[in-house]
PDB file of C-alpha atoms in Angstrom:
ATOM      1  CA  MET M  91      73.683  35.436  93.850  1.00 56.00           C
ATOM      2  CA  ASN M  92      75.729  34.217  90.984  1.00 58.00           C
ATOM      3  CA  ARG M  93      74.650  37.054  87.991  1.00 64.00           C
ATOM      4  CA  HIS M  94      74.682  34.689  85.397  1.00 68.00           C
ATOM      5  CA  VAL M  95      71.970  32.215  86.572  1.00 84.00           C
ATOM      6  CA  PRO M  96      68.480  33.557  86.397  1.00 91.00           C
ATOM      7  CA  PRO M  97      66.909  34.884  89.443  1.00 97.00           C
ATOM      8  CA  THR M  98      63.633  32.903  91.217  1.00 96.00           C
ATOM      9  CA  ALA M  99      62.027  36.353  92.873  1.00 98.00           C
ATOM     10  CA  LEU M 100      63.159  39.753  94.008  1.00 98.00           C
ATOM     11  CA  ALA M 101      63.584  40.997  96.532  1.00 98.00           C
ATOM     12  CA  LEU M 102      63.668  44.666  97.855  1.00 98.00           C
ATOM     13  CA  PHE M 103      64.557  46.066 100.863  1.00 99.00           C
ATOM     14  CA  ASP M 104      63.631  49.791 102.202  1.00 98.00           C
ATOM     15  CA  LEU M 105      67.053  51.158 104.392  1.00 98.00           C
ATOM     16  CA  ASP M 106      66.359  53.436 107.083  1.00 97.00           C
ATOM     17  CA  HIS M 107      64.280  52.442 110.099  1.00 97.00           C
ATOM     18  CA  THR M 108      64.230  48.495 108.095  1.00 98.00           C
ATOM     19  CA  LEU M 109      67.573  47.230 107.323  1.00 98.00           C
ATOM     20  CA  LEU M 110      68.850  49.869 109.362  1.00 98.00           C
ATOM     21  CA  ALA M 111      67.423  50.099 113.051  1.00 98.00           C
ATOM     22  CA  ALA M 112      68.118  53.610 112.383  1.00 97.00           C
ATOM     23  CA  ASP M 113      67.963  56.790 110.085  1.00 95.00           C
ATOM     24  CA  THR M 114      71.103  56.796 107.702  1.00 96.00           C
ATOM     25  CA  ASN M 115      71.528  60.486 107.704  1.00 95.00           C
ATOM     26  CA  GLU M 116      71.213  61.185 111.016  1.00 94.00           C
ATOM     27  CA  LEU M 117      73.691  58.785 112.333  1.00 97.00           C
ATOM     28  CA  TRP M 118      76.192  60.510 109.762  1.00 97.00           C
ATOM     29  CA  LEU M 119      75.400  63.859 111.081  1.00 96.00           C
ATOM     30  CA  ASN M 120      75.668  63.021 115.050  1.00 95.00           C
ATOM     31  CA  PHE M 121      79.372  61.343 113.667  1.00 97.00           C
ATOM     32  CA  LEU M 122      79.932  64.533 112.187  1.00 96.00           C
ATOM     33  CA  ALA M 123      78.825  66.538 115.181  1.00 95.00           C
ATOM     34  CA  ASP M 124      81.285  64.251 117.028  1.00 96.00           C
ATOM     35  CA  GLU M 125      84.526  64.964 114.853  1.00 95.00           C
ATOM     36  CA  GLY M 126      84.154  68.723 115.243  1.00 95.00           C
ATOM     37  CA  CYS M 127      82.974  68.938 111.212  1.00 93.00           C
ATOM     38  CA  ILE M 128      79.609  70.469 111.111  1.00 93.00           C
ATOM     39  CA  ASP M 129      77.245  72.850 114.013  1.00 93.00           C
ATOM     40  CA  GLY M 130      75.760  69.739 115.473  1.00 91.00           C
ATOM     41  CA  PRO M 131      72.972  71.156 117.542  1.00 94.00           C
ATOM     42  CA  ARG M 132      71.606  73.601 114.688  1.00 93.00           C
ATOM     43  CA  THR M 133      72.329  70.387 112.152  1.00 95.00           C
ATOM     44  CA  LEU M 134      70.846  68.519 114.249  1.00 93.00           C
ATOM     45  CA  ALA M 135      67.602  70.154 114.919  1.00 95.00           C
ATOM     46  CA  ARG M 136      66.922  70.592 111.031  1.00 95.00           C
ATOM     47  CA  GLN M 137      67.557  66.730 110.631  1.00 93.00           C
ATOM     48  CA  ALA M 138      64.928  66.429 113.516  1.00 94.00           C
ATOM     49  CA  ARG M 139      62.350  68.522 111.941  1.00 95.00           C
ATOM     50  CA  TYR M 140      62.710  67.204 108.383  1.00 94.00           C
ATOM     51  CA  TYR M 141      62.197  63.661 110.098  1.00 89.00           C
ATOM     52  CA  ASP M 142      58.909  65.286 112.048  1.00 92.00           C
ATOM     53  CA  ASP M 143      57.598  65.962 108.311  1.00 93.00           C
ATOM     54  CA  TYR M 144      58.235  62.543 106.948  1.00 88.00           C
ATOM     55  CA  LEU M 145      56.521  60.984 109.730  1.00 83.00           C
ATOM     56  CA  ALA M 146      53.226  63.118 108.392  1.00 87.00           C
ATOM     57  CA  GLY M 147      53.665  62.533 105.054  1.00 85.00           C
ATOM     58  CA  ARG M 148      54.131  66.349 104.402  1.00 92.00           C
ATOM     59  CA  LEU M 149      57.809  65.905 103.696  1.00 91.00           C
ATOM     60  CA  ASP M 150      59.494  68.416 101.346  1.00 94.00           C
ATOM     61  CA  ILE M 151      62.180  65.985  99.302  1.00 91.00           C
ATOM     62  CA  GLY M 152      64.140  68.118  97.354  1.00 91.00           C
ATOM     63  CA  ALA M 153      64.755  70.547 100.309  1.00 94.00           C
ATOM     64  CA  TYR M 154      65.550  67.407 102.350  1.00 93.00           C
ATOM     65  CA  LEU M 155      68.317  66.290 100.183  1.00 92.00           C
ATOM     66  CA  ALA M 156      69.812  69.172  99.360  1.00 93.00           C
ATOM     67  CA  PHE M 157      70.190  69.459 103.444  1.00 94.00           C
ATOM     68  CA  GLN M 158      71.585  65.910 103.405  1.00 92.00           C
ATOM     69  CA  LEU M 159      73.839  66.918 100.574  1.00 95.00           C
ATOM     70  CA  GLU M 160      75.426  69.810 101.982  1.00 95.00           C
ATOM     71  CA  THR M 161      77.920  67.576 104.123  1.00 95.00           C
ATOM     72  CA  LEU M 162      79.693  66.526 100.546  1.00 96.00           C
ATOM     73  CA  ALA M 163      79.239  69.572  98.860  1.00 97.00           C
ATOM     74  CA  GLY M 164      82.670  71.000  97.343  1.00 96.00           C
ATOM     75  CA  ARG M 165      84.438  67.760  98.878  1.00 96.00           C
ATOM     76  CA  THR M 166      86.126  64.852  96.679  1.00 96.00           C
ATOM     77  CA  LEU M 167      85.039  61.324  96.822  1.00 93.00           C
ATOM     78  CA  ALA M 168      88.846  60.406  97.823  1.00 93.00           C
ATOM     79  CA  GLU M 169      88.974  63.158 101.068  1.00 95.00           C
ATOM     80  CA  LEU M 170      85.514  62.140 102.099  1.00 97.00           C
ATOM     81  CA  LEU M 171      85.842  57.724 101.584  1.00 97.00           C
ATOM     82  CA  PRO M 172      88.360  57.496 104.951  1.00 97.00           C
ATOM     83  CA  LEU M 173      85.839  59.724 107.099  1.00 97.00           C
ATOM     84  CA  ARG M 174      82.861  57.523 105.477  1.00 98.00           C
ATOM     85  CA  ALA M 175      84.970  54.462 106.684  1.00 98.00           C
ATOM     86  CA  ARG M 176      85.120  55.501 109.946  1.00 98.00           C
ATOM     87  CA  PHE M 177      81.673  55.851 110.173  1.00 98.00           C
ATOM     88  CA  ALA M 178      80.714  53.336 108.790  1.00 98.00           C
ATOM     89  CA  HIS M 179      82.840  50.546 111.423  1.00 98.00           C
ATOM     90  CA  THR M 180      81.133  53.020 114.837  1.00 98.00           C
ATOM     91  CA  ARG M 181      77.759  54.165 113.903  1.00 98.00           C
ATOM     92  CA  LEU M 182      76.470  52.505 110.764  1.00 98.00           C
ATOM     93  CA  LEU M 183      77.340  48.549 110.978  1.00 98.00           C
ATOM     94  CA  PRO M 184      76.760  48.422 114.304  1.00 98.00           C
ATOM     95  CA  ALA M 185      72.862  49.994 113.540  1.00 98.00           C
ATOM     96  CA  LEU M 186      71.918  47.303 111.146  1.00 98.00           C
ATOM     97  CA  ALA M 187      68.544  45.428 112.911  1.00 98.00           C
ATOM     98  CA  PRO M 188      69.841  42.059 114.472  1.00 98.00           C
ATOM     99  CA  GLN M 189      67.850  40.042 112.010  1.00 98.00           C
ATOM    100  CA  ALA M 190      68.179  41.838 109.015  1.00 98.00           C
ATOM    101  CA  ALA M 191      70.979  39.948 107.589  1.00 98.00           C
ATOM    102  CA  ALA M 192      69.481  36.790 107.970  1.00 98.00           C
ATOM    103  CA  LEU M 193      66.557  38.108 106.071  1.00 98.00           C
ATOM    104  CA  VAL M 194      68.795  38.952 103.427  1.00 98.00           C
ATOM    105  CA  ALA M 195      70.580  35.355 103.360  1.00 98.00           C
ATOM    106  CA  GLY M 196      67.669  33.642 103.367  1.00 98.00           C
ATOM    107  CA  HIS M 197      66.475  35.358 100.072  1.00 98.00           C
ATOM    108  CA  ARG M 198      69.732  35.106  98.810  1.00 97.00           C
ATOM    109  CA  ALA M 199      69.888  31.496  99.449  1.00 97.00           C
ATOM    110  CA  GLN M 200      66.419  30.614  97.429  1.00 97.00           C
ATOM    111  CA  GLY M 201      67.841  32.273  94.563  1.00 97.00           C
ATOM    112  CA  HIS M 202      66.092  35.768  95.042  1.00 98.00           C
ATOM    113  CA  ARG M 203      67.939  39.355  93.419  1.00 98.00           C
ATOM    114  CA  CYS M 204      67.765  41.859  96.067  1.00 98.00           C
ATOM    115  CA  ALA M 205      68.043  45.330  95.784  1.00 98.00           C
ATOM    116  CA  ILE M 206      68.181  48.227  98.123  1.00 98.00           C
ATOM    117  CA  VAL M 207      65.502  50.546  97.087  1.00 98.00           C
ATOM    118  CA  SER M 208      65.798  53.817  99.068  1.00 98.00           C
ATOM    119  CA  ALA M 209      65.881  57.724  99.321  1.00 96.00           C
ATOM    120  CA  THR M 210      68.915  57.909 100.668  1.00 95.00           C
ATOM    121  CA  HIS M 211      71.773  58.801  98.609  1.00 96.00           C
ATOM    122  CA  ARG M 212      74.138  55.962  97.343  1.00 97.00           C
ATOM    123  CA  PHE M 213      77.436  57.200  99.445  1.00 97.00           C
ATOM    124  CA  LEU M 214      75.691  56.304 103.094  1.00 97.00           C
ATOM    125  CA  VAL M 215      74.226  53.627 101.709  1.00 98.00           C
ATOM    126  CA  GLU M 216      77.093  51.535 100.065  1.00 98.00           C
ATOM    127  CA  PRO M 217      78.510  50.547 103.774  1.00 98.00           C
ATOM    128  CA  ALA M 218      75.572  48.971 104.608  1.00 98.00           C
ATOM    129  CA  ALA M 219      74.631  47.246 100.966  1.00 98.00           C
ATOM    130  CA  GLN M 220      78.254  45.850 101.511  1.00 98.00           C
ATOM    131  CA  ALA M 221      77.768  44.517 104.633  1.00 98.00           C
ATOM    132  CA  LEU M 222      74.547  42.967 103.549  1.00 98.00           C
ATOM    133  CA  GLY M 223      76.120  41.311 100.406  1.00 98.00           C
ATOM    134  CA  ILE M 224      73.508  43.805  98.346  1.00 98.00           C
ATOM    135  CA  ALA M 225      75.073  44.997  94.741  1.00 97.00           C
ATOM    136  CA  ASP M 226      72.025  46.427  93.490  1.00 98.00           C
ATOM    137  CA  LEU M 227      71.335  49.994  94.738  1.00 98.00           C
ATOM    138  CA  LEU M 228      68.042  51.928  93.796  1.00 98.00           C
ATOM    139  CA  VAL M 229      68.475  54.833  95.552  1.00 98.00           C
ATOM    140  CA  THR M 230      68.969  58.916  95.431  1.00 97.00           C
ATOM    141  CA  GLU M 231      72.569  59.715  93.464  1.00 97.00           C
ATOM    142  CA  ALA M 232      74.211  62.841  94.372  1.00 97.00           C
ATOM    143  CA  GLU M 233      75.951  64.440  91.342  1.00 97.00           C
ATOM    144  CA  LEU M 234      79.541  64.103  90.805  1.00 95.00           C
ATOM    145  CA  VAL M 235      81.609  66.632  88.819  1.00 95.00           C
ATOM    146  CA  ASP M 236      85.375  65.528  88.330  1.00 93.00           C
ATOM    147  CA  GLY M 237      85.291  63.378  91.578  1.00 91.00           C
ATOM    148  CA  ARG M 238      84.017  66.331  93.809  1.00 96.00           C
ATOM    149  CA  PHE M 239      80.082  66.679  95.385  1.00 97.00           C
ATOM    150  CA  SER M 240      78.394  69.760  93.263  1.00 97.00           C
ATOM    151  CA  GLY M 241      75.784  69.940  96.150  1.00 96.00           C
ATOM    152  CA  ALA M 242      72.837  68.807  93.614  1.00 96.00           C
ATOM    153  CA  LEU M 243      71.036  65.721  92.392  1.00 96.00           C
ATOM    154  CA  CYS M 244      71.469  63.538  89.575  1.00 95.00           C
ATOM    155  CA  GLY M 245      68.356  62.602  88.771  1.00 94.00           C
ATOM    156  CA  LEU M 246      64.898  62.376  90.626  1.00 94.00           C
ATOM    157  CA  PRO M 247      65.290  61.249  93.946  1.00 96.00           C
ATOM    158  CA  CYS M 248      64.027  57.487  94.858  1.00 97.00           C
ATOM    159  CA  PHE M 249      61.017  58.422  96.589  1.00 96.00           C
ATOM    160  CA  ARG M 250      57.906  57.522  97.421  1.00 96.00           C
ATOM    161  CA  GLU M 251      55.769  57.499  93.994  1.00 97.00           C
ATOM    162  CA  LEU M 252      59.241  57.774  92.173  1.00 97.00           C
ATOM    163  CA  LYS M 253      60.293  54.615  94.175  1.00 98.00           C
ATOM    164  CA  PRO M 254      58.113  52.326  91.778  1.00 98.00           C
ATOM    165  CA  LEU M 255      59.383  53.878  88.644  1.00 97.00           C
ATOM    166  CA  ARG M 256      63.160  52.971  89.722  1.00 97.00           C
ATOM    167  CA  VAL M 257      61.884  49.838  90.408  1.00 98.00           C
ATOM    168  CA  GLU M 258      60.824  49.217  86.250  1.00 97.00           C
ATOM    169  CA  ALA M 259      63.148  50.927  85.028  1.00 97.00           C
ATOM    170  CA  TRP M 260      65.400  48.612  86.735  1.00 97.00           C
ATOM    171  CA  ARG M 261      64.077  45.523  85.589  1.00 97.00           C
ATOM    172  CA  SER M 262      63.688  46.604  82.374  1.00 96.00           C
ATOM    173  CA  GLU M 263      67.323  47.630  82.228  1.00 96.00           C
ATOM    174  CA  GLU M 264      68.593  44.359  83.903  1.00 96.00           C
ATOM    175  CA  ARG M 265      65.747  41.755  81.840  1.00 95.00           C
ATOM    176  CA  LEU M 266      64.331  40.582  85.057  1.00 96.00           C
ATOM    177  CA  SER M 267      60.710  39.221  83.704  1.00 89.00           C
ATOM    178  CA  GLY M 268      57.899  40.904  84.884  1.00 85.00           C
ATOM    179  CA  ALA M 269      56.588  37.642  86.226  1.00 91.00           C
ATOM    180  CA  LEU M 270      59.418  37.177  88.954  1.00 96.00           C
ATOM    181  CA  PRO M 271      57.552  36.935  92.118  1.00 97.00           C
ATOM    182  CA  SER M 272      58.492  40.284  94.537  1.00 98.00           C
ATOM    183  CA  TRP M 273      59.007  41.074  98.073  1.00 98.00           C
ATOM    184  CA  PHE M 274      58.802  44.606  99.471  1.00 98.00           C
ATOM    185  CA  TYR M 275      60.215  45.152 103.017  1.00 99.00           C
ATOM    186  CA  SER M 276      59.389  49.176 104.023  1.00 98.00           C
ATOM    187  CA  ASP M 277      58.561  50.560 107.538  1.00 98.00           C
ATOM    188  CA  SER M 278      56.632  53.385 106.248  1.00 96.00           C
ATOM    189  CA  LEU M 279      53.814  54.774 104.405  1.00 95.00           C
ATOM    190  CA  ASN M 280      55.794  56.615 102.246  1.00 94.00           C
ATOM    191  CA  ASP M 281      56.421  53.754 100.926  1.00 97.00           C
ATOM    192  CA  LEU M 282      52.940  52.535 100.060  1.00 97.00           C
ATOM    193  CA  ALA M 283      53.081  53.315  96.192  1.00 98.00           C
ATOM    194  CA  LEU M 284      55.985  50.340  96.135  1.00 98.00           C
ATOM    195  CA  LEU M 285      54.663  48.114  98.461  1.00 98.00           C
ATOM    196  CA  GLU M 286      51.368  47.870  96.796  1.00 98.00           C
ATOM    197  CA  ARG M 287      53.375  46.984  93.379  1.00 97.00           C
ATOM    198  CA  VAL M 288      54.545  43.371  94.446  1.00 98.00           C
ATOM    199  CA  ASP M 289      53.233  40.337  95.446  1.00 98.00           C
ATOM    200  CA  HIS M 290      54.338  40.149  98.612  1.00 98.00           C
ATOM    201  CA  PRO M 291      54.473  44.105 100.923  1.00 98.00           C
ATOM    202  CA  VAL M 292      55.904  43.132 104.118  1.00 98.00           C
ATOM    203  CA  ALA M 293      55.594  45.978 107.117  1.00 98.00           C
ATOM    204  CA  VAL M 294      59.152  46.036 109.242  1.00 98.00           C
ATOM    205  CA  ASP M 295      58.889  47.538 112.871  1.00 98.00           C
ATOM    206  CA  PRO M 296      55.893  49.817 110.941  1.00 98.00           C
ATOM    207  CA  ASP M 297      55.701  53.407 111.831  1.00 95.00           C
ATOM    208  CA  PRO M 298      52.165  53.817 113.273  1.00 95.00           C
ATOM    209  CA  ALA M 299      49.769  54.805 109.866  1.00 94.00           C
ATOM    210  CA  LEU M 300      52.110  51.846 107.740  1.00 97.00           C
ATOM    211  CA  ALA M 301      50.500  49.134 110.589  1.00 98.00           C
ATOM    212  CA  ALA M 302      47.508  50.373 110.256  1.00 97.00           C
ATOM    213  CA  ALA M 303      47.327  49.999 106.376  1.00 97.00           C
ATOM    214  CA  ALA M 304      49.102  46.686 106.938  1.00 98.00           C
ATOM    215  CA  ALA M 305      46.145  45.312 109.554  1.00 98.00           C
ATOM    216  CA  ARG M 306      43.818  46.305 106.816  1.00 98.00           C
ATOM    217  CA  ARG M 307      45.163  44.883 103.708  1.00 98.00           C
ATOM    218  CA  GLY M 308      46.263  41.467 105.799  1.00 98.00           C
ATOM    219  CA  TRP M 309      50.016  42.322 104.950  1.00 98.00           C
ATOM    220  CA  THR M 310      52.407  40.474 106.964  1.00 98.00           C
ATOM    221  CA  VAL M 311      53.983  42.322 109.355  1.00 98.00           C
ATOM    222  CA  ILE M 312      57.357  41.555 110.956  1.00 98.00           C
ATOM    223  CA  SER M 313      59.978  43.236 113.314  1.00 98.00           C
ATOM    224  CA  LEU M 314      64.198  42.525 112.900  1.00 98.00           C
ATOM    225  CA  ARG M 315      64.732  43.703 116.075  1.00 97.00           C
TER     226      ARG M 315
END
Protein backbone atom coordinates (compact mmCIF):
# COMPACT_ATOMS: atom_id res chain seq x y z
CA MET A 1 0.00 0.00 0.00
CA ASN A 2 0.98 3.65 -0.35
CA ARG A 3 2.82 4.60 2.87
CA HIS A 4 1.61 8.20 2.49
CA VAL A 5 -2.03 7.13 2.86
CA PRO A 6 -3.01 6.31 6.46
CA PRO A 7 -3.98 2.64 6.83
CA THR A 8 -7.51 1.68 7.79
CA ALA A 9 -6.37 -1.34 9.84
CA LEU A 10 -3.36 -3.54 10.62
CA ALA A 11 -2.99 -7.12 9.39
CA LEU A 12 -0.27 -9.09 11.18
CA PHE A 13 0.90 -12.52 10.05
CA ASP A 14 3.02 -15.25 11.55
CA LEU A 15 5.19 -16.93 8.90
CA ASP A 16 6.06 -20.55 9.67
CA HIS A 17 3.12 -22.95 9.26
CA THR A 18 0.87 -19.92 8.67
CA LEU A 19 1.68 -18.02 5.47
CA LEU A 20 4.21 -20.75 4.79
CA ALA A 21 3.02 -24.36 4.84
CA ALA A 22 6.34 -25.43 6.36
CA ASP A 23 9.07 -24.28 8.74
CA THR A 24 11.52 -21.83 7.17
CA ASN A 25 14.57 -23.03 9.06
CA GLU A 26 13.82 -26.69 8.34
CA LEU A 27 13.54 -25.90 4.62
CA TRP A 28 16.82 -23.98 4.79
CA LEU A 29 18.64 -26.83 6.57
CA ASN A 30 17.36 -29.40 4.09
CA PHE A 31 18.55 -27.16 1.26
CA LEU A 32 21.99 -26.72 2.83
CA ALA A 33 22.25 -30.48 3.41
CA ASP A 34 21.45 -31.17 -0.24
CA GLU A 35 24.06 -28.57 -1.24
CA GLY A 36 26.66 -30.37 0.89
CA CYS A 37 27.09 -27.33 3.15
CA ILE A 38 26.21 -29.02 6.46
CA ASP A 39 26.07 -32.44 8.11
CA GLY A 40 22.46 -33.11 7.15
CA PRO A 41 21.42 -36.03 9.40
CA ARG A 42 22.97 -34.56 12.55
CA THR A 43 21.70 -31.03 11.96
CA LEU A 44 18.19 -32.07 10.96
CA ALA A 45 17.93 -34.31 14.03
CA ARG A 46 18.70 -31.26 16.18
CA GLN A 47 16.07 -29.26 14.27
CA ALA A 48 13.49 -31.98 14.91
CA ARG A 49 14.20 -31.92 18.66
CA TYR A 50 13.79 -28.16 18.79
CA TYR A 51 10.54 -28.37 16.85
CA ASP A 52 9.18 -30.96 19.29
CA ASP A 53 10.01 -28.54 22.12
CA TYR A 54 8.26 -25.73 20.23
CA LEU A 55 5.07 -27.77 19.85
CA ALA A 56 5.20 -28.68 23.53
CA GLY A 57 5.59 -25.02 24.55
CA ARG A 58 8.99 -25.58 26.18
CA LEU A 59 11.33 -24.22 23.51
CA ASP A 60 14.51 -22.52 24.71
CA ILE A 61 14.34 -19.76 22.12
CA GLY A 62 17.86 -18.49 22.82
CA ALA A 63 19.38 -21.92 22.22
CA TYR A 64 17.26 -22.48 19.13
CA LEU A 65 18.16 -19.18 17.53
CA ALA A 66 21.85 -19.76 18.27
CA PHE A 67 21.43 -23.06 16.43
CA GLN A 68 19.70 -21.29 13.52
CA LEU A 69 22.46 -18.73 13.23
CA GLU A 70 25.23 -21.34 13.08
CA THR A 71 24.65 -21.61 9.33
CA LEU A 72 25.32 -17.88 8.88
CA ALA A 73 28.09 -17.29 11.41
CA GLY A 74 31.37 -16.03 9.96
CA ARG A 75 29.94 -15.49 6.49
CA THR A 76 29.20 -12.21 4.79
CA LEU A 77 25.77 -11.18 3.63
CA ALA A 78 27.17 -10.73 0.12
CA GLU A 79 28.41 -14.32 -0.14
CA LEU A 80 25.18 -15.75 1.29
CA LEU A 81 22.75 -13.88 -0.96
CA PRO A 82 23.27 -16.09 -4.07
CA LEU A 83 22.74 -19.18 -1.89
CA ARG A 84 19.57 -17.67 -0.46
CA ALA A 85 18.28 -16.81 -3.93
CA ARG A 86 18.57 -20.48 -4.98
CA PHE A 87 16.94 -21.55 -1.73
CA ALA A 88 14.04 -19.16 -2.20
CA HIS A 89 13.42 -20.24 -5.78
CA THR A 90 13.64 -23.99 -5.20
CA ARG A 91 12.37 -24.48 -1.64
CA LEU A 92 10.87 -21.48 0.10
CA LEU A 93 8.50 -19.90 -2.41
CA PRO A 94 7.02 -23.26 -3.51
CA ALA A 95 6.16 -23.85 0.16
CA LEU A 96 4.01 -20.73 0.53
CA ALA A 97 0.50 -21.75 1.54
CA PRO A 98 -1.72 -21.75 -1.58
CA GLN A 99 -4.12 -19.09 -0.26
CA ALA A 100 -1.51 -16.92 1.49
CA ALA A 101 -1.02 -14.40 -1.31
CA ALA A 102 -4.77 -13.93 -1.75
CA LEU A 103 -5.23 -13.34 1.98
CA VAL A 104 -2.51 -10.69 2.09
CA ALA A 105 -3.75 -9.07 -1.12
CA GLY A 106 -7.29 -8.92 0.28
CA HIS A 107 -6.11 -7.00 3.34
CA ARG A 108 -3.98 -4.68 1.22
CA ALA A 109 -6.94 -3.97 -1.10
CA GLN A 110 -8.89 -2.73 1.93
CA GLY A 111 -6.13 -0.29 2.85
CA HIS A 112 -4.73 -2.42 5.66
CA ARG A 113 -1.04 -2.20 6.52
CA CYS A 114 0.48 -5.69 6.55
CA ALA A 115 3.38 -6.96 8.63
CA ILE A 116 5.04 -10.30 9.30
CA VAL A 117 5.63 -10.95 13.02
CA SER A 118 7.96 -13.93 13.31
CA ALA A 119 10.61 -15.44 15.58
CA THR A 120 12.53 -16.47 12.45
CA HIS A 121 15.45 -14.20 11.62
CA ARG A 122 15.29 -11.57 8.89
CA PHE A 123 17.69 -13.27 6.46
CA LEU A 124 15.29 -16.21 6.05
CA VAL A 125 12.06 -14.20 6.24
CA GLU A 126 12.86 -11.60 3.57
CA PRO A 127 12.30 -13.71 0.41
CA ALA A 128 8.81 -14.82 1.47
CA ALA A 129 7.93 -11.28 2.55
CA GLN A 130 9.08 -9.87 -0.78
CA ALA A 131 7.07 -12.47 -2.70
CA LEU A 132 3.94 -11.53 -0.74
CA GLY A 133 4.56 -7.80 -1.00
CA ILE A 134 4.96 -7.27 2.75
CA ALA A 135 7.47 -4.55 3.62
CA ASP A 136 7.10 -4.44 7.41
CA LEU A 137 9.02 -7.21 9.17
CA LEU A 138 8.88 -7.55 12.95
CA VAL A 139 11.32 -10.42 13.24
CA THR A 140 14.38 -11.66 15.06
CA GLU A 141 17.48 -9.79 13.94
CA ALA A 142 20.86 -11.46 13.36
CA GLU A 143 23.90 -9.37 14.22
CA LEU A 144 26.06 -8.16 11.35
CA VAL A 145 29.57 -6.87 12.09
CA ASP A 146 31.29 -5.22 9.11
CA GLY A 147 28.91 -7.04 6.78
CA ARG A 148 29.59 -10.46 8.35
CA PHE A 149 27.18 -12.45 10.50
CA SER A 150 28.57 -12.87 14.00
CA GLY A 151 26.29 -15.76 14.96
CA ALA A 152 24.71 -13.65 17.72
CA LEU A 153 21.34 -11.96 17.98
CA CYS A 154 20.86 -8.23 17.68
CA GLY A 155 18.33 -7.37 20.37
CA LEU A 156 15.65 -9.71 21.68
CA PRO A 157 13.97 -12.53 19.76
CA CYS A 158 10.49 -11.83 18.42
CA PHE A 159 8.88 -14.74 20.26
CA ARG A 160 5.90 -15.45 22.50
CA GLU A 161 5.34 -12.60 25.01
CA LEU A 162 7.87 -10.43 23.16
CA LYS A 163 5.75 -10.30 20.00
CA PRO A 164 3.16 -7.88 21.43
CA LEU A 165 6.01 -5.68 22.69
CA ARG A 166 7.53 -5.57 19.20
CA VAL A 167 4.16 -4.72 17.69
CA GLU A 168 3.59 -1.90 20.19
CA ALA A 169 7.08 -0.50 19.57
CA TRP A 170 6.47 -0.61 15.81
CA ARG A 171 3.11 1.09 16.13
CA SER A 172 4.74 3.83 18.17
CA GLU A 173 7.67 4.27 15.77
CA GLU A 174 5.35 4.38 12.76
CA ARG A 175 2.75 6.53 14.55
CA LEU A 176 0.05 3.97 13.90
CA SER A 177 -2.99 4.84 15.97
CA GLY A 178 -3.94 2.53 18.79
CA ALA A 179 -7.52 2.82 17.56
CA LEU A 180 -6.74 1.01 14.29
CA PRO A 181 -8.48 -2.39 14.10
CA SER A 182 -5.97 -5.25 14.04
CA TRP A 183 -5.84 -8.83 12.80
CA PHE A 184 -3.26 -11.48 13.67
CA TYR A 185 -2.99 -14.82 11.89
CA SER A 186 -1.07 -17.68 13.51
CA ASP A 187 -0.93 -21.46 13.68
CA SER A 188 0.54 -21.84 17.16
CA LEU A 189 -0.40 -21.53 20.81
CA ASN A 190 3.05 -19.99 21.24
CA ASP A 191 1.47 -16.86 19.74
CA LEU A 192 -1.31 -16.67 22.32
CA ALA A 193 0.05 -13.44 23.81
CA LEU A 194 -0.37 -11.53 20.55
CA LEU A 195 -3.56 -13.29 19.52
CA GLU A 196 -5.15 -12.07 22.76
CA ARG A 197 -4.09 -8.48 22.08
CA VAL A 198 -5.62 -7.96 18.64
CA ASP A 199 -9.22 -7.24 17.67
CA HIS A 200 -9.47 -10.15 15.26
CA PRO A 201 -7.41 -13.23 16.23
CA VAL A 202 -7.41 -15.91 13.51
CA ALA A 203 -6.11 -19.45 13.94
CA VAL A 204 -4.62 -20.68 10.66
CA ASP A 205 -4.26 -24.45 10.18
CA PRO A 206 -3.77 -24.48 13.96
CA ASP A 207 -1.82 -26.95 16.04
CA PRO A 208 -4.04 -28.97 18.42
CA ALA A 209 -3.41 -26.66 21.39
CA LEU A 210 -4.33 -23.51 19.47
CA ALA A 211 -7.33 -25.25 17.87
CA ALA A 212 -8.65 -26.03 21.35
CA ALA A 213 -7.99 -22.49 22.59
CA ALA A 214 -9.68 -21.00 19.51
CA ALA A 215 -12.74 -23.20 20.03
CA ARG A 216 -13.04 -22.11 23.67
CA ARG A 217 -12.75 -18.43 22.75
CA GLY A 218 -14.88 -18.52 19.63
CA TRP A 219 -12.02 -17.35 17.42
CA THR A 220 -12.10 -17.67 13.64
CA VAL A 221 -10.29 -20.75 12.29
CA ILE A 222 -9.22 -20.91 8.64
CA SER A 223 -7.00 -22.94 6.35
CA LEU A 224 -4.64 -21.43 3.78
CA ARG A 225 -3.73 -24.82 2.36
